[in-house]
PDB file of C-alpha atoms in Angstrom:
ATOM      1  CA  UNK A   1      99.050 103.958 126.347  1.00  0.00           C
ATOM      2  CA  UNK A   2     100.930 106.060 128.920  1.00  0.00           C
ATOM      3  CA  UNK A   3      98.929 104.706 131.690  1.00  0.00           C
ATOM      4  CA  UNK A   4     100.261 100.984 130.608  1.00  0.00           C
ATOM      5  CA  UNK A   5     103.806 101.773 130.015  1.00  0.00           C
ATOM      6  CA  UNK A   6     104.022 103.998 133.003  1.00  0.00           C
ATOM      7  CA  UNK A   7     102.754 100.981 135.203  1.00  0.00           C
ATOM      8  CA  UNK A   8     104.766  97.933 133.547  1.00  0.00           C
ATOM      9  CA  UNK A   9     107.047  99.401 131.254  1.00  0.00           C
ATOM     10  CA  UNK A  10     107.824  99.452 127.790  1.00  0.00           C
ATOM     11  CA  UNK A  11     108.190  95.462 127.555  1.00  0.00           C
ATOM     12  CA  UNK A  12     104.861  94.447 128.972  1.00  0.00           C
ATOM     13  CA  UNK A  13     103.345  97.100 126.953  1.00  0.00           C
ATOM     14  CA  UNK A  14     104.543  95.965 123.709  1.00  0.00           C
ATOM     15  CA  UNK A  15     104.030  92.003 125.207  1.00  0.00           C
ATOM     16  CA  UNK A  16     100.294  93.131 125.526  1.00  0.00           C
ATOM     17  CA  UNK A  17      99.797  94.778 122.016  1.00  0.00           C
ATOM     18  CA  UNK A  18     101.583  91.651 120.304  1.00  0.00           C
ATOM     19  CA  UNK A  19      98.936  89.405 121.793  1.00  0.00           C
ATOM     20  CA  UNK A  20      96.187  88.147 119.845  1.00  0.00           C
ATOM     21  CA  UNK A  21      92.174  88.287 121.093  1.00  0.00           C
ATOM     22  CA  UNK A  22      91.982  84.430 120.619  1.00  0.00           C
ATOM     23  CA  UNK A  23      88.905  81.896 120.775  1.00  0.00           C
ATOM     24  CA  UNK A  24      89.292  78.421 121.343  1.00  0.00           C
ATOM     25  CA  UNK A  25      88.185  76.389 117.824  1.00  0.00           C
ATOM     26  CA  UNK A  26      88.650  72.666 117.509  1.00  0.00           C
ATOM     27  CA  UNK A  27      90.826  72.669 120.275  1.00  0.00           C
ATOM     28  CA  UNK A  28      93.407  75.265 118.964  1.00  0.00           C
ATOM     29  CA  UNK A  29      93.753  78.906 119.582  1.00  0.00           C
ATOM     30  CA  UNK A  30      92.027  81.345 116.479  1.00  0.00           C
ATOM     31  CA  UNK A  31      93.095  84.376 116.216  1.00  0.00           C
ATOM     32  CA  UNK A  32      89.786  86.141 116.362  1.00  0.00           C
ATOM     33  CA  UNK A  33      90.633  89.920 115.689  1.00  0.00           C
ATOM     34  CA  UNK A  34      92.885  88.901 112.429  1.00  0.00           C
ATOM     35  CA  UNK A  35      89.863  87.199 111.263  1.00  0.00           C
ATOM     36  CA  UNK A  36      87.305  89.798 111.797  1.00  0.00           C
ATOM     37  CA  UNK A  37      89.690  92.647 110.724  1.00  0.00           C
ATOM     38  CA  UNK A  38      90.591  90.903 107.613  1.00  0.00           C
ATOM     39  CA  UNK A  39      87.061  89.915 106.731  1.00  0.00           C
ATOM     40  CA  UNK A  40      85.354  93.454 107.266  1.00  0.00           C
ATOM     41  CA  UNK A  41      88.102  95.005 104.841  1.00  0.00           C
ATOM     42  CA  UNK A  42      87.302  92.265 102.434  1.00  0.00           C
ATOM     43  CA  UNK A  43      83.279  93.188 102.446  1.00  0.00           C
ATOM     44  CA  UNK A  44      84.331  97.185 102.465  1.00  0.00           C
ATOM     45  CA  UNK A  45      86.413  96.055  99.047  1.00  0.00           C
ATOM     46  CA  UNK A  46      83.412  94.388  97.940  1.00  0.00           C
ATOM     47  CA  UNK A  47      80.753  96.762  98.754  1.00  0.00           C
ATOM     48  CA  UNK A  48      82.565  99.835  97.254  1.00  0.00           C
ATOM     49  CA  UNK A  49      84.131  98.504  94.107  1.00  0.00           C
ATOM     50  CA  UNK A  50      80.445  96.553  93.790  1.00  0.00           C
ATOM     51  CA  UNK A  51      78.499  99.908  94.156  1.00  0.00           C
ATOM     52  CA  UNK A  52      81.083 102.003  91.740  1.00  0.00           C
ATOM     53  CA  UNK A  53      80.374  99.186  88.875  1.00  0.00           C
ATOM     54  CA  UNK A  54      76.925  99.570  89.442  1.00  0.00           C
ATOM     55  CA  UNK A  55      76.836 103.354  89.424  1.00  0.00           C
ATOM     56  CA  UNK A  56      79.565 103.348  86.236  1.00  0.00           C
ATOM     57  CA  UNK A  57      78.102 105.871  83.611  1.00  0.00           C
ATOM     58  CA  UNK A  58      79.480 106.284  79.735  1.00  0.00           C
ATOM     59  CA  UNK A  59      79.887 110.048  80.411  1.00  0.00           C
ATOM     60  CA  UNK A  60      81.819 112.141  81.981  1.00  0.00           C
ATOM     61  CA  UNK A  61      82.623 109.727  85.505  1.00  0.00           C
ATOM     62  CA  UNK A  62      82.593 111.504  88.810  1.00  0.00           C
ATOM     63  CA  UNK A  63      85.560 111.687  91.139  1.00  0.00           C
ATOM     64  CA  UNK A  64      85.072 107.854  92.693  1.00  0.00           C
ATOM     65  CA  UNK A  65      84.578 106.391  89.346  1.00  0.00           C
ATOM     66  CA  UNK A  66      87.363 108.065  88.283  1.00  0.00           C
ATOM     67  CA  UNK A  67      89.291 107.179  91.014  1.00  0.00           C
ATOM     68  CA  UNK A  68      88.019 103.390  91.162  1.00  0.00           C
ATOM     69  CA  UNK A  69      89.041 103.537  87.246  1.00  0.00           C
ATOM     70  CA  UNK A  70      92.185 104.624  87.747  1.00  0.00           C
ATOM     71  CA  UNK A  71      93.040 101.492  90.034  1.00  0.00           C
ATOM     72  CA  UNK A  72      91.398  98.967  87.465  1.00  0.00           C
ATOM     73  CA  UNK A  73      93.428 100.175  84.631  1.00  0.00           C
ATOM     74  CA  UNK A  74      96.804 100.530  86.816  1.00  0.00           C
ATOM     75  CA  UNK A  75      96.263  96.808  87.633  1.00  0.00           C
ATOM     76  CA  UNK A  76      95.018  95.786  84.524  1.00  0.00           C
ATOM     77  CA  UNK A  77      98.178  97.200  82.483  1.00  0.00           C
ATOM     78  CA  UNK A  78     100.688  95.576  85.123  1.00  0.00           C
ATOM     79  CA  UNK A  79      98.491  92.312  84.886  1.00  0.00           C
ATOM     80  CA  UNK A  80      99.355  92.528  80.981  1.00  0.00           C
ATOM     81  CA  UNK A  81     102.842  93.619  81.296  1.00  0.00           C
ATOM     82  CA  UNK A  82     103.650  90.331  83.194  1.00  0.00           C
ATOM     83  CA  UNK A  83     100.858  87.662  82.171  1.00  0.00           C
ATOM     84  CA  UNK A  84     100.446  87.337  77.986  1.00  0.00           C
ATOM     85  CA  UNK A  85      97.643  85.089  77.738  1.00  0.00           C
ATOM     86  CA  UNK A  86      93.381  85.549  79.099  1.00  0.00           C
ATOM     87  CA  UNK A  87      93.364  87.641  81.727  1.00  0.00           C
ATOM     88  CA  UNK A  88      89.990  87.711  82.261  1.00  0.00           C
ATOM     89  CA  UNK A  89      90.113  85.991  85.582  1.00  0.00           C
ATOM     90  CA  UNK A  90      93.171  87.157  86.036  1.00  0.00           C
ATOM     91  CA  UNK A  91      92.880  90.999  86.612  1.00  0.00           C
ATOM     92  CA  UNK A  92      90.219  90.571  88.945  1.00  0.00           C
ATOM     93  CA  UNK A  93      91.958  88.256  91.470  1.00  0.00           C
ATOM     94  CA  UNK A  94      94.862  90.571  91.016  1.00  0.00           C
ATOM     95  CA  UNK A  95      92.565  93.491  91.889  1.00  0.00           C
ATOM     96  CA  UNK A  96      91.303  91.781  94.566  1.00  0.00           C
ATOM     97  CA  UNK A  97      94.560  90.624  96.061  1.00  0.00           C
ATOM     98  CA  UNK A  98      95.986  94.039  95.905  1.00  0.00           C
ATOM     99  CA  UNK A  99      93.166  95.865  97.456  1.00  0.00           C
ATOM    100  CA  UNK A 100      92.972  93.851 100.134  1.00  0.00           C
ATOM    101  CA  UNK A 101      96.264  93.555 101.416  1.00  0.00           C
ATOM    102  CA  UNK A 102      96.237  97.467 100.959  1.00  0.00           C
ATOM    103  CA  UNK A 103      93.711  97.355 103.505  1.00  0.00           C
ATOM    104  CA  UNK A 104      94.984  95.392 105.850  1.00  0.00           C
ATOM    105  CA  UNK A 105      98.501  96.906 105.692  1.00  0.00           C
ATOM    106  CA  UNK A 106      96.821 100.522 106.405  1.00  0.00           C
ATOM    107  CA  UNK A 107      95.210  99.163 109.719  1.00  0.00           C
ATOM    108  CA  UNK A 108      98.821  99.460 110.616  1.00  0.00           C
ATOM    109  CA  UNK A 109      98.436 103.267 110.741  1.00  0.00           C
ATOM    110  CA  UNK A 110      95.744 104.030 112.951  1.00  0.00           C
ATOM    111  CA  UNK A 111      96.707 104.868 116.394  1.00  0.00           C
ATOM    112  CA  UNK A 112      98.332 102.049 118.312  1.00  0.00           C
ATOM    113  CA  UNK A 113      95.837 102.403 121.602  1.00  0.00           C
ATOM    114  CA  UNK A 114      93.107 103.041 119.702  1.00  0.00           C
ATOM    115  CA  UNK A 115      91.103  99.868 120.171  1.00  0.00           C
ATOM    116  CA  UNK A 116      92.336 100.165 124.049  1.00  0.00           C
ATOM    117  CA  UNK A 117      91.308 103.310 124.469  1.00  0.00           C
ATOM    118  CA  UNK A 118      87.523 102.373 123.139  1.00  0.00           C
ATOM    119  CA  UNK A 119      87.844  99.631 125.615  1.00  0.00           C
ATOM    120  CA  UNK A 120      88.709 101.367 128.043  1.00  0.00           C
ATOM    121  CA  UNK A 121      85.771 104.094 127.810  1.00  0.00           C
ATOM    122  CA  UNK A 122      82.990 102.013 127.637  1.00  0.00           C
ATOM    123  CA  UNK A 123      84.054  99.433 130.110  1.00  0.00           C
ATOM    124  CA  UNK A 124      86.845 100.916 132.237  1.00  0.00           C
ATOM    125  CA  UNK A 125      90.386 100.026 132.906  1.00  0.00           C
ATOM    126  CA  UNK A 126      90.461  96.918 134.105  1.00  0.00           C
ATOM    127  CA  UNK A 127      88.279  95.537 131.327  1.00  0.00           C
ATOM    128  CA  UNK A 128      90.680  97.434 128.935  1.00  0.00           C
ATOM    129  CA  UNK A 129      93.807  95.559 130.775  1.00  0.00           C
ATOM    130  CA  UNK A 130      92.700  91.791 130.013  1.00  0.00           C
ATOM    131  CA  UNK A 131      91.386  92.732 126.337  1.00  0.00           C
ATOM    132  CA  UNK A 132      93.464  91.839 123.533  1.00  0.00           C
ATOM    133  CA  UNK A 133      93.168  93.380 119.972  1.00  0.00           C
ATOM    134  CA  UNK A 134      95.253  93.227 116.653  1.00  0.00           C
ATOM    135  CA  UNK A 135      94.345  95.609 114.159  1.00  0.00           C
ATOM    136  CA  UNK A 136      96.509  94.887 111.408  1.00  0.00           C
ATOM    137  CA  UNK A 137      95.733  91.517 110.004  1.00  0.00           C
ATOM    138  CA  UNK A 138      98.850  91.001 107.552  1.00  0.00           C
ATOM    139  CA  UNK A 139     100.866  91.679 110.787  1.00  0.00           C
ATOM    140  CA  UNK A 140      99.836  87.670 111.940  1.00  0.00           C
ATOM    141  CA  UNK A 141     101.346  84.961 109.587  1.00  0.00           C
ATOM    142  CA  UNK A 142      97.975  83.046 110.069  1.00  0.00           C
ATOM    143  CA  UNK A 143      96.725  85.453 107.841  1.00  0.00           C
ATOM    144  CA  UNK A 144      99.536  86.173 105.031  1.00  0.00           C
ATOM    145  CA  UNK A 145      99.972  82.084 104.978  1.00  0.00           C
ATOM    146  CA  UNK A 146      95.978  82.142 104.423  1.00  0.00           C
ATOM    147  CA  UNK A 147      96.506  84.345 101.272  1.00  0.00           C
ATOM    148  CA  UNK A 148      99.571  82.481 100.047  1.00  0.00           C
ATOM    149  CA  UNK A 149      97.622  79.001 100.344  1.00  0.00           C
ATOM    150  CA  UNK A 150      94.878  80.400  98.557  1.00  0.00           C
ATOM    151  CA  UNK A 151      97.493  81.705  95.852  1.00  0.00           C
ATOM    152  CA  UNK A 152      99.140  78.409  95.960  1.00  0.00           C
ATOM    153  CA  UNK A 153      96.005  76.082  95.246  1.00  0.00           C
ATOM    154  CA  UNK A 154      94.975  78.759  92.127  1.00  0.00           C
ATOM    155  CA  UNK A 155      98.758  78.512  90.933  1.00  0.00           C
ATOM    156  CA  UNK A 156      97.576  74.587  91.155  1.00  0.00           C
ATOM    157  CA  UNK A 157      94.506  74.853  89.291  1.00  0.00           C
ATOM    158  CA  UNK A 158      96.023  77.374  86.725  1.00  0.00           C
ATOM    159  CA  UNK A 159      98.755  74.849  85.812  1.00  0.00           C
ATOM    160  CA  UNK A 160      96.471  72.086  85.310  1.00  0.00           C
ATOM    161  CA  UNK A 161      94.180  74.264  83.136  1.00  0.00           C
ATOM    162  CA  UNK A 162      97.041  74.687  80.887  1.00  0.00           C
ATOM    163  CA  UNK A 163      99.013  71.274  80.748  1.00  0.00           C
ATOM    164  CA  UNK A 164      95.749  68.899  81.705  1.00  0.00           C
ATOM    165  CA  UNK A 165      96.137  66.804  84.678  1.00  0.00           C
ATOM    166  CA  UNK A 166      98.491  64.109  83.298  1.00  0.00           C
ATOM    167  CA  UNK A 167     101.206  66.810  81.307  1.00  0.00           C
ATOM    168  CA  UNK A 168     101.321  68.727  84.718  1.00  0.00           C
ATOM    169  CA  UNK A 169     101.976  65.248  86.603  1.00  0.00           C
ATOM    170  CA  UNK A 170     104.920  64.726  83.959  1.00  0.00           C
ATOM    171  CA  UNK A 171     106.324  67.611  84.089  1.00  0.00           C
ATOM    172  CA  UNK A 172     106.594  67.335  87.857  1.00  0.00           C
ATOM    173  CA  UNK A 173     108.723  64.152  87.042  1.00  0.00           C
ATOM    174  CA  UNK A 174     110.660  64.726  83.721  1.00  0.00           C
ATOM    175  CA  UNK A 175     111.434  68.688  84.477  1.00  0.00           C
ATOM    176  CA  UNK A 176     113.957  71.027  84.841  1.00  0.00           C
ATOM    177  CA  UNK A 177     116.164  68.011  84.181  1.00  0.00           C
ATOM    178  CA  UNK A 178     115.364  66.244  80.809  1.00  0.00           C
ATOM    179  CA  UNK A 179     116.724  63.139  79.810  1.00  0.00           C
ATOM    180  CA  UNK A 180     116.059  59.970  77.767  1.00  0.00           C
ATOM    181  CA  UNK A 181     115.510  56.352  78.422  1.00  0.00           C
ATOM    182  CA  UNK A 182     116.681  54.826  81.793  1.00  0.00           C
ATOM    183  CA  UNK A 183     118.200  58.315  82.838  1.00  0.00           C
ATOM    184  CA  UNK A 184     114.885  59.220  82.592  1.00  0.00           C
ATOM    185  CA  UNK A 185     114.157  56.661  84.926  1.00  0.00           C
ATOM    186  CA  UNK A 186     117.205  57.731  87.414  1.00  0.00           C
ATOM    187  CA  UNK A 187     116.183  61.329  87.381  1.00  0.00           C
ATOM    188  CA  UNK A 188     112.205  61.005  88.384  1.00  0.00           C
ATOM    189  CA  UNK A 189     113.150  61.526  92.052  1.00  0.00           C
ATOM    190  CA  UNK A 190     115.726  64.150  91.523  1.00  0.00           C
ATOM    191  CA  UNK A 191     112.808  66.244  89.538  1.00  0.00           C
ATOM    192  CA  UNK A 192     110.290  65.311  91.672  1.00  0.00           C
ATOM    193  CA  UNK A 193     111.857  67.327  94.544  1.00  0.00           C
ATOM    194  CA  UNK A 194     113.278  70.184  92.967  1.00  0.00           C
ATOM    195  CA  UNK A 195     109.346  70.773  91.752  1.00  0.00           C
ATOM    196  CA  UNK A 196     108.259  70.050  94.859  1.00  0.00           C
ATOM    197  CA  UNK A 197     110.849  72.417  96.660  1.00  0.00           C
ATOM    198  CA  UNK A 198     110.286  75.305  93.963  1.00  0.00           C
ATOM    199  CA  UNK A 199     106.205  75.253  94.741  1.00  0.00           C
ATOM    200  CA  UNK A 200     105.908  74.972  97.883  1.00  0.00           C
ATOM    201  CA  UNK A 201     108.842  78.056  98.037  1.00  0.00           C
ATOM    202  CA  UNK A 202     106.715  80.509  96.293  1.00  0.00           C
ATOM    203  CA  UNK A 203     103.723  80.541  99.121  1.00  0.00           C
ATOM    204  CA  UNK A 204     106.205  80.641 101.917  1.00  0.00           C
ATOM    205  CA  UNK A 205     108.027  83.287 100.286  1.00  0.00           C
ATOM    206  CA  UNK A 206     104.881  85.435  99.658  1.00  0.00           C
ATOM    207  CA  UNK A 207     103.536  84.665 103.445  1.00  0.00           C
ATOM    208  CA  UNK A 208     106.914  85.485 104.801  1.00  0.00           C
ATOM    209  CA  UNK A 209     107.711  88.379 102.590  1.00  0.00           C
ATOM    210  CA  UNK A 210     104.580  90.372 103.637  1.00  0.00           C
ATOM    211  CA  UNK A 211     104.229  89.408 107.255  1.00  0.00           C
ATOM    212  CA  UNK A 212     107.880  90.094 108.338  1.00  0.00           C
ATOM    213  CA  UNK A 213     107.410  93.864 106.545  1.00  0.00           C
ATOM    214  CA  UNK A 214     104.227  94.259 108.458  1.00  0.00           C
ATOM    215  CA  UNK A 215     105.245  92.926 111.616  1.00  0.00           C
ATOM    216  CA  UNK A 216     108.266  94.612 111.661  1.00  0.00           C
ATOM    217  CA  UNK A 217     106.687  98.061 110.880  1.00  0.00           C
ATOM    218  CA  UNK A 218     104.008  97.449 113.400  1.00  0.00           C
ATOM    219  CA  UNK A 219     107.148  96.867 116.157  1.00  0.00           C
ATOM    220  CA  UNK A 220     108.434 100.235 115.470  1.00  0.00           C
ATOM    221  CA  UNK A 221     105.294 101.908 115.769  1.00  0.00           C
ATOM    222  CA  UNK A 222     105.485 100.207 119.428  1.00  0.00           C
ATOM    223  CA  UNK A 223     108.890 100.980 120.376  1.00  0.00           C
ATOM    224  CA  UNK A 224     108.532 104.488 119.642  1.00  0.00           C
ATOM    225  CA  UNK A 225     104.894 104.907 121.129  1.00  0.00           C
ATOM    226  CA  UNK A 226     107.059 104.389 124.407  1.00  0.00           C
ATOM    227  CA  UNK A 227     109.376 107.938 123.678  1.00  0.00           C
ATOM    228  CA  UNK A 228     105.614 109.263 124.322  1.00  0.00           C
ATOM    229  CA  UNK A 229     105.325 108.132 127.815  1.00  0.00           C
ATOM    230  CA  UNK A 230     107.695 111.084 129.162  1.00  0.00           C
ATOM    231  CA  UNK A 231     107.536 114.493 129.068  1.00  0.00           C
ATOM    232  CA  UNK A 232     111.165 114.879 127.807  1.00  0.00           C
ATOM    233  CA  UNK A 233     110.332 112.613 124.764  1.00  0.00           C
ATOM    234  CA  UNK A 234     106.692 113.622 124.226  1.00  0.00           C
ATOM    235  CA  UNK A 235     107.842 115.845 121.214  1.00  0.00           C
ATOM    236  CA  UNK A 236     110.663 114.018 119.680  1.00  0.00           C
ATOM    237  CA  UNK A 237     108.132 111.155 119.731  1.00  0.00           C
ATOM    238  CA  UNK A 238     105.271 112.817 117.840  1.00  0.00           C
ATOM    239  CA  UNK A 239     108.241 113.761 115.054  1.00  0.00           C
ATOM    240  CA  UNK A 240     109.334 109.794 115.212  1.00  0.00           C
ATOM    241  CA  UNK A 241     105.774 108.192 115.058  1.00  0.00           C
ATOM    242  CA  UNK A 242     104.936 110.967 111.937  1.00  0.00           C
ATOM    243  CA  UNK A 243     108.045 110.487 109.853  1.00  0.00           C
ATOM    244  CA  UNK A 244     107.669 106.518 110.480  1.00  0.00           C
ATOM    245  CA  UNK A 245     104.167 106.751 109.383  1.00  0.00           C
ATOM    246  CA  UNK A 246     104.669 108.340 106.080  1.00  0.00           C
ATOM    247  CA  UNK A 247     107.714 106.137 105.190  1.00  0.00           C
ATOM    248  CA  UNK A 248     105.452 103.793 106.249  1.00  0.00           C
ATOM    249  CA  UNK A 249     102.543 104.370 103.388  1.00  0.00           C
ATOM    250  CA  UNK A 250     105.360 103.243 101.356  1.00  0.00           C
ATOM    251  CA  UNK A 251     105.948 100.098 102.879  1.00  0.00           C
ATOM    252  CA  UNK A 252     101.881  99.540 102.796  1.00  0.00           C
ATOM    253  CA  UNK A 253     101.382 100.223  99.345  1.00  0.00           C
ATOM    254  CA  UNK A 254     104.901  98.216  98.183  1.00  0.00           C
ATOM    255  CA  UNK A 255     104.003  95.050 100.096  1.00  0.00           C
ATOM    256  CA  UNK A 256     100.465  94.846  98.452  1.00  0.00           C
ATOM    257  CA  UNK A 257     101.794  95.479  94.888  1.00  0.00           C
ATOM    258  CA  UNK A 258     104.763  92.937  95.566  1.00  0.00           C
ATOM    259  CA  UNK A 259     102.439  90.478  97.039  1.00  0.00           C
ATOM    260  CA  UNK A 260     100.143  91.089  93.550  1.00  0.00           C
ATOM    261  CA  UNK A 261     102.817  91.185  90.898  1.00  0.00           C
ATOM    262  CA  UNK A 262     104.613  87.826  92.125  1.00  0.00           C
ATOM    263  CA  UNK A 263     100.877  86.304  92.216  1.00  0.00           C
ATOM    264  CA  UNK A 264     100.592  86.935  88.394  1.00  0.00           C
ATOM    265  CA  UNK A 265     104.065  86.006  87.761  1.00  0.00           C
ATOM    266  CA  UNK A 266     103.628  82.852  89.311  1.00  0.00           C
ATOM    267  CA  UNK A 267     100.674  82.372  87.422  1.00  0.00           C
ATOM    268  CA  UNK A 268     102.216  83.105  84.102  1.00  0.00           C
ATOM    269  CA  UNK A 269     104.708  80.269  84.714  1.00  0.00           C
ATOM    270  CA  UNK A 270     102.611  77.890  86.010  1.00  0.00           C
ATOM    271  CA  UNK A 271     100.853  78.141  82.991  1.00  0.00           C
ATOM    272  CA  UNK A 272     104.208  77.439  80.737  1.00  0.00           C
ATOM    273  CA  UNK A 273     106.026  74.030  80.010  1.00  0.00           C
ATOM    274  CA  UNK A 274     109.454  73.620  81.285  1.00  0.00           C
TER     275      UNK A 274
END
């Protein structure tokens, strides 16, 4: 880190960990680390909530059942709180959502050169120059508009569960504003795009919502890893980049149980009738 911002300055330091290690797919650019990142923290998820239910016992749990438990039930009882109908398939994608995105936010707090700094050792400086790597996933809005597609398509597939195919078409032409005869008539285009407007809001809200937090965070991190380039700073820096990072488990946990909640509320009322 010092030996980059000494060279080109804080700019072209922060320029170089804001770029993505892209491939070329289909003739557009893929953001390779985001994808690797966010898959291996999906697979850790997997593997350790997979091994705990495995390992559960009817006695007296051990300190990661407990723990794993704990986090079930917490999501469970919000998951009730907000959604009053099965929510068998529910809680689990609720789980799943919130895990995850904790995950991916915490990448956000492992030192900023890190991945350079690996780079760097095992294949020198120059190597380390031209090699691009970002660690935090929910910090590219590739990835937090992946999640909120995915969201949007179940929030699809929950609302047709519920009204059938046909009632959710009619509702999408005779809702929020009801009227009778040729009114009814009059209104089908007015309806039509204030349903259209208020679903296609809730995934760009949710993408938006979580990668502007995590971006932003990961920004400060950056501008105040350059206070540790000089000597006169060093100290003041160190206090900076700790205080930031425990406001910042805040932030991490927040974001993943905002990005959660509004999934099951959305769910909830896709599943009523205006």
């Amino acid at each position: 880190m010092s030996e980059q911002t000494g060279s080109g300055g804080l700019n072209e330091y922060i320029k170089h960990h804001l770029t993505h290690n892209t491939t070329e797919v289909f003739g557009g650019q893929f953001h390779f680390d985001s994808w690797i990142v966010a898959l291996a923290l999906g697979l850790v998820f997997v593997l350790w909530f997979g091994l705990a239910a495995r390992k559960a016992t009817a006695g007296v749990p051990s300190k990661g059942q407990a723990f794993v438990e704990m986090i079930v039930e917490f999501i469970d009882g919000q998951v009730k709180d907000t959604f009053h109908g099965d929510r068998r398939s529910v809680t689990p994608l609720a789980l799943t959502i919130f895990m995850w995105v904790v995950f991916m936010n915490t990448m956000d707090l492992l030192p900023l050169d890190l991945f350079g700094w690996l780079v760097h050792t095992t294949a020198g400086a120059e190597a380390a120059h031209h090699t691009y790597f970002r660690a935090v996933p929910t910090a590219d809005l590739n990835t937090t508009f992946a999640l909120s597609a995915s969201v949007f398509f179940i929030l699809i597939g929950h609302a047709i569960s519920a009204k059938g195919g046909l009632g959710f078409g009619k509702e999408l032409v005779t809702a929020p504003f009801h009227a009778h005869g040729f009114m009814q008539i009059v209104l089908v285009p007015v309806n039509l795009a204030m349903n259209i407007i208020e679903w296609l809001v809730k995934p760009v809200s949710l993408a938006m919502r979580l990668f502007g937090n995590m971006y932003g965070g990961e920004l400060v991190f950056m501008l105040i890893a350059g206070l540790l380039g000089s000597v006169y700073t060093f100290v003041p820096g160190v206090l900076a980049n700790a205080a930031w990072a425990i406001f910042h488990i805040l932030i991490i946990l927040l974001q993943a149980f905002i990005f959660m909640i509004l999934t099951v509320v959305y769910i909830a009322g896709a599943r009523e009738s205006h």
